Amino acid sequence: MSAVIEAHDHHDHKPTGIGRWLFSTNHKDIGTMYLWFSFIMFFIGGAMALVIRAELFQPGLQFVEPEFFNQMTTLHGLIMVFGVIMPGFVGLANWMVPMMIGAPDMALPRMNNWSFWLLPGAFGILIASLVMSMMGMGSAPNFGWTFYAPLSTTYGPDSTDYFIFSVHMMGLSSIMGAINIIATIMNLRAPGMTYMKMPIFVWTWFITAYLLIAVMPVLAGVVTMMLTDRNFGTSFFDAAGGGDPVLFQHIFWFFGHPEVYIMILPAFGVISQIVPTFARKKIFGYSSMVYATASIAFLSFIVWAHHMFTTGMPVEAELFFMYATMLIAIPTGVKVFNWVSTMWRGSMTFETPMLFAIAFIFLFTIGGFTGLMMCITPADFQYHDTYFIVAHFHYVLATGAAFSIMAAVYFWLPKWTGNMYDETLGKIHFWLTTISANVLFFPMHFVGLAGMPRRIPDYSLQFAEFNQMASVGAFIFGFSQLIFLYVVIKCIRGGEKATEQVWEGADGLEWTLPSPPPFHSFTTPPQVK
Amino acid sequence: MNPNTSGEIDNKKIITRLLFAVVAMFGFGFALVPLYDVFCDITGINGKTGDQITLSETMKVDTSREIKVEFVASLNAEMPWEFRPVQKSVRVHPGEPTRIDYVAINKTDNRIIGQAVPSVAPGLAAQYFQKTECFCFTEQILEAKEQKIMPVIFVVDPGISEDINEITLSYTFFIKPGSEVISENVQEPPKTHYNN
Ligand code: HEM
Ligand SMILES: [Cu+2]
């Protein structure tokens, strides 16, 4: 992206060469690095998914050993969650939050640099353990992205200690990023930009940042306990020493459920920016959007054990977690209702960002519905640990969170680069992605209901057809993303010049800046009325 | 700070407060460990059985019900003993004190101290499964080549749910770290010793 920004004649003092990126304290450059990091990880994690789907194309063992298959599911999950979705949203926050609130930059620019540069280290370690495993030196982490004890303690491979270190680094990066976002939003809003005038994307990130502050330390705590169990003779999770492996699940999911909302609240924010723009209306129910986001965040702390219905909890606890989980559907429903009402009688056009946003609303809601099915305790005894779960979380994460990032990239790319992207290619990318995603993930509901367990390299014959369908969808989905890469690169290198406002219906401070914006966004704060 | 912007509280204060929250939440993760134990103690749901009890005279034997209690023995990876229940299972009436035996054999040439950790499944039965005597209440010492019969006396509380007809009692023996010492007096043949 550097070429484009440099072409613009602003009297910014910006460093050049590799130092510009290594020592960057600029919110746009750091945002760009986050987004590219996320994109690269998307292809690495995606390649692992294709190994999984190739193996599952037919029953029996074809391509990989079961041990390697387990490493693939584990690293695919870890990379997609911590390496793609989370950095993707942090990248969007870095680019957009200062521009949306009328700030020159982030509040803590040096810390921003640190937050980013920890990530390549963390994932370098993780991926190095896979490379070593492929060279025949031990095994990479193989216990699933949820790293349940005792799989990851007593039975964990040697590389588990590297994994722990890597998670510590990711956690540190997220915490610093969150502190930065909170400080920026509290301190650098332009005069007149009251909290209740902030764009919804800023609001959702504000709340997400608090969620990160609350639960990333718990994740750090649980991996620290693993570390001492493995190396220093403690028995937090070892029944033989008086500990309890179920305790691991409680602590993990106390982090894990808020974590899934960390991955979806910024997506809600993105959709809430895009839908009003292309419906050419103000967002319906602004304040209810804010309150719904806050209540989702609050509720996310009291539902964690819906991941643990089959661990033998007392029936009172199962009922509590069942009803609490159902409650979350209410604020979530409010949001979907507001998006639909925003579109109602709007003068809509369907450019690529809007298409992705509408697909998000539709497909995320399917994921929400399967979530509601699974939170019914007795029903979950059947669904638990089957492909039904895999279908659920891919609808909310792949066609949810990941779709929203794609929508955001198409939406803001003209602002970032100053050029319009290729709309025809964008539409081709959208349709291929959306159709193949459904061919990929929808059949998983059926095999899951029929009892196919998750995380296995082989399956019985009756699941073959649906698995073949899913695998075909997966390969189309995977290769379609190369179009996305091409569109992005093409747009960075040139194209029809974008106006300041870019989209006819766009409204907000970020659209008052030139495209691309100057190196320091707002050097004199704008006045918000 | 830029005077034109919202700056309500300065950055340092925000950072301090948030870092405090981070440290507190890190601590909270660890606080979950004792909280969980207390919670499970009260509700008795994680299969951990309670401490020694003395039989109360008032506990009535419920002869209308019979519960099958099965016995399982396992060893922690580092533990070189042999360990098994003498009987696989017994049928008991709730309220009726019952004695069963486990046997442990130390086939090594070293004196080893072990600790058994009990667990009851299903977890919901744990609080109704009460032991008046158990080798798990104290550490067990086995000299080289020693074999020991170890009794358990238990009673199933008649208050137990009607739905539970089978209970599994399992013990895992693990070695007390650093307890392994070469015995001075290796005795042969193995002597059997009753510790009740
Ligand atoms: C209406 C909202 C939702 C409800 C009621 C819900 C409910 C559930 C339940 C009950 C499970 C556990 C199923 C089992 O393991 O047996 C589950 C799993 C999962 N959910 Fe959701 N969910 C909702 C939304 C979301 C969202 C928005 C995300 C992420 C963006 C998400 C991500 C996940 C993930 C990743 C898992 C699987 C974790 C694993 O075992 O690997 N869910 N959900
Ligand atoms: Cu959850």
JSON list of C-alpha atoms in Angstrom, two decimals, chain A residues 107-108 175 179 182 186-189 191 195 213-214 217-218 220-221 224-225 236 239-242 244 246-247 250-251 254 314 525, chain B residues 1-2 4-11 14-15 18-19 21-22 25-26 28-30 32-33 36 45-46 48 76 117 124 172 174:
[
{"chain": "A", "resi": 107, "resn": "ALA", "atom": "CA", "xyz": [-3.55, 7.33, 21.90]},
{"chain": "A", "resi": 108, "resn": "LEU", "atom": "CA", "xyz": [-0.56, 5.07, 22.60]},
{"chain": "A", "resi": 175, "resn": "ILE", "atom": "CA", "xyz": [-4.33, -6.81, 26.01]},
{"chain": "A", "resi": 179, "resn": "ILE", "atom": "CA", "xyz": [-5.80, -0.77, 26.34]},
{"chain": "A", "resi": 182, "resn": "ILE", "atom": "CA", "xyz": [-9.98, 2.20, 25.17]},
{"chain": "A", "resi": 186, "resn": "MET", "atom": "CA", "xyz": [-11.95, 7.88, 25.88]},
{"chain": "A", "resi": 187, "resn": "ASN", "atom": "CA", "xyz": [-9.42, 10.60, 25.16]},
{"chain": "A", "resi": 188, "resn": "LEU", "atom": "CA", "xyz": [-9.22, 11.46, 21.50]},
{"chain": "A", "resi": 189, "resn": "ARG", "atom": "CA", "xyz": [-12.80, 12.02, 20.42]},
{"chain": "A", "resi": 191, "resn": "PRO", "atom": "CA", "xyz": [-15.17, 18.07, 20.26]},
{"chain": "A", "resi": 195, "resn": "TYR", "atom": "CA", "xyz": [-20.41, 8.70, 23.46]},
{"chain": "A", "resi": 213, "resn": "ILE", "atom": "CA", "xyz": [-9.17, -6.95, 29.23]},
{"chain": "A", "resi": 214, "resn": "ALA", "atom": "CA", "xyz": [-11.44, -9.18, 31.27]},
{"chain": "A", "resi": 217, "resn": "PRO", "atom": "CA", "xyz": [-5.70, -12.66, 31.52]},
{"chain": "A", "resi": 218, "resn": "VAL", "atom": "CA", "xyz": [-7.82, -15.70, 32.39]},
{"chain": "A", "resi": 220, "resn": "ALA", "atom": "CA", "xyz": [-2.98, -16.51, 30.33]},
{"chain": "A", "resi": 221, "resn": "GLY", "atom": "CA", "xyz": [-3.77, -17.96, 33.76]},
{"chain": "A", "resi": 224, "resn": "THR", "atom": "CA", "xyz": [0.24, -20.88, 33.11]},
{"chain": "A", "resi": 225, "resn": "MET", "atom": "CA", "xyz": [-1.42, -23.60, 35.17]},
{"chain": "A", "resi": 236, "resn": "PHE", "atom": "CA", "xyz": [-4.23, -28.20, 38.94]},
{"chain": "A", "resi": 239, "resn": "ALA", "atom": "CA", "xyz": [-6.75, -36.05, 39.34]},
{"chain": "A", "resi": 240, "resn": "ALA", "atom": "CA", "xyz": [-3.93, -38.21, 40.66]},
{"chain": "A", "resi": 241, "resn": "GLY", "atom": "CA", "xyz": [-2.56, -35.24, 42.55]},
{"chain": "A", "resi": 242, "resn": "GLY", "atom": "CA", "xyz": [-5.93, -34.03, 43.80]},
{"chain": "A", "resi": 244, "resn": "ASP", "atom": "CA", "xyz": [-9.52, -31.98, 38.39]},
{"chain": "A", "resi": 246, "resn": "VAL", "atom": "CA", "xyz": [-13.04, -30.63, 34.52]},
{"chain": "A", "resi": 247, "resn": "LEU", "atom": "CA", "xyz": [-11.73, -27.51, 36.24]},
{"chain": "A", "resi": 250, "resn": "HIS", "atom": "CA", "xyz": [-14.48, -24.33, 33.43]},
{"chain": "A", "resi": 251, "resn": "ILE", "atom": "CA", "xyz": [-11.55, -21.92, 33.32]},
{"chain": "A", "resi": 254, "resn": "PHE", "atom": "CA", "xyz": [-14.87, -18.76, 31.20]},
{"chain": "A", "resi": 314, "resn": "PRO", "atom": "CA", "xyz": [-26.08, -31.02, 38.52]},
{"chain": "A", "resi": 525, "resn": "PRO", "atom": "CA", "xyz": [-9.94, 18.13, 15.34]},
{"chain": "B", "resi": 1, "resn": "MET", "atom": "CA", "xyz": [-2.51, 15.94, 25.34]},
{"chain": "B", "resi": 2, "resn": "ASN", "atom": "CA", "xyz": [-4.38, 17.62, 22.58]},
{"chain": "B", "resi": 4, "resn": "ASN", "atom": "CA", "xyz": [-9.16, 20.08, 21.58]},
{"chain": "B", "resi": 5, "resn": "THR", "atom": "CA", "xyz": [-10.14, 16.52, 22.20]},
{"chain": "B", "resi": 6, "resn": "SER", "atom": "CA", "xyz": [-12.30, 14.79, 24.71]},
{"chain": "B", "resi": 7, "resn": "GLY", "atom": "CA", "xyz": [-9.44, 13.80, 27.08]},
{"chain": "B", "resi": 8, "resn": "GLU", "atom": "CA", "xyz": [-11.44, 13.19, 30.22]},
{"chain": "B", "resi": 9, "resn": "ILE", "atom": "CA", "xyz": [-8.84, 11.29, 32.16]},
{"chain": "B", "resi": 10, "resn": "ASP", "atom": "CA", "xyz": [-5.24, 11.25, 31.12]},
{"chain": "B", "resi": 11, "resn": "ASN", "atom": "CA", "xyz": [-3.70, 8.25, 29.42]},
{"chain": "B", "resi": 14, "resn": "ILE", "atom": "CA", "xyz": [-6.42, 4.83, 32.02]},
{"chain": "B", "resi": 15, "resn": "ILE", "atom": "CA", "xyz": [-3.42, 2.56, 31.58]},
{"chain": "B", "resi": 18, "resn": "LEU", "atom": "CA", "xyz": [-6.75, -1.17, 32.98]},
{"chain": "B", "resi": 19, "resn": "LEU", "atom": "CA", "xyz": [-3.50, -2.83, 34.02]},
{"chain": "B", "resi": 21, "resn": "ALA", "atom": "CA", "xyz": [-7.96, -4.95, 35.89]},
{"chain": "B", "resi": 22, "resn": "VAL", "atom": "CA", "xyz": [-5.66, -7.20, 33.91]},
{"chain": "B", "resi": 25, "resn": "MET", "atom": "CA", "xyz": [-8.43, -10.98, 36.21]},
{"chain": "B", "resi": 26, "resn": "PHE", "atom": "CA", "xyz": [-5.21, -13.00, 36.05]},
{"chain": "B", "resi": 28, "resn": "PHE", "atom": "CA", "xyz": [-9.30, -14.34, 39.31]},
{"chain": "B", "resi": 29, "resn": "GLY", "atom": "CA", "xyz": [-8.37, -17.22, 37.01]},
{"chain": "B", "resi": 30, "resn": "PHE", "atom": "CA", "xyz": [-6.37, -18.72, 39.84]},
{"chain": "B", "resi": 32, "resn": "LEU", "atom": "CA", "xyz": [-11.37, -20.14, 40.37]},
{"chain": "B", "resi": 33, "resn": "VAL", "atom": "CA", "xyz": [-9.35, -23.13, 41.57]},
{"chain": "B", "resi": 36, "resn": "TYR", "atom": "CA", "xyz": [-14.33, -24.61, 42.33]},
{"chain": "B", "resi": 45, "resn": "ILE", "atom": "CA", "xyz": [-20.53, -33.04, 42.15]},
{"chain": "B", "resi": 46, "resn": "ASN", "atom": "CA", "xyz": [-17.05, -33.68, 40.86]},
{"chain": "B", "resi": 48, "resn": "LYS", "atom": "CA", "xyz": [-14.55, -36.34, 44.97]},
{"chain": "B", "resi": 76, "resn": "ASN", "atom": "CA", "xyz": [-0.46, -43.22, 38.14]},
{"chain": "B", "resi": 117, "resn": "VAL", "atom": "CA", "xyz": [-7.12, -40.64, 45.47]},
{"chain": "B", "resi": 124, "resn": "LEU", "atom": "CA", "xyz": [-24.00, -36.89, 41.62]},
{"chain": "B", "resi": 172, "resn": "THR", "atom": "CA", "xyz": [-5.72, -44.03, 41.67]},
{"chain": "B", "resi": 174, "resn": "PHE", "atom": "CA", "xyz": [0.25, -42.23, 43.02]}
]
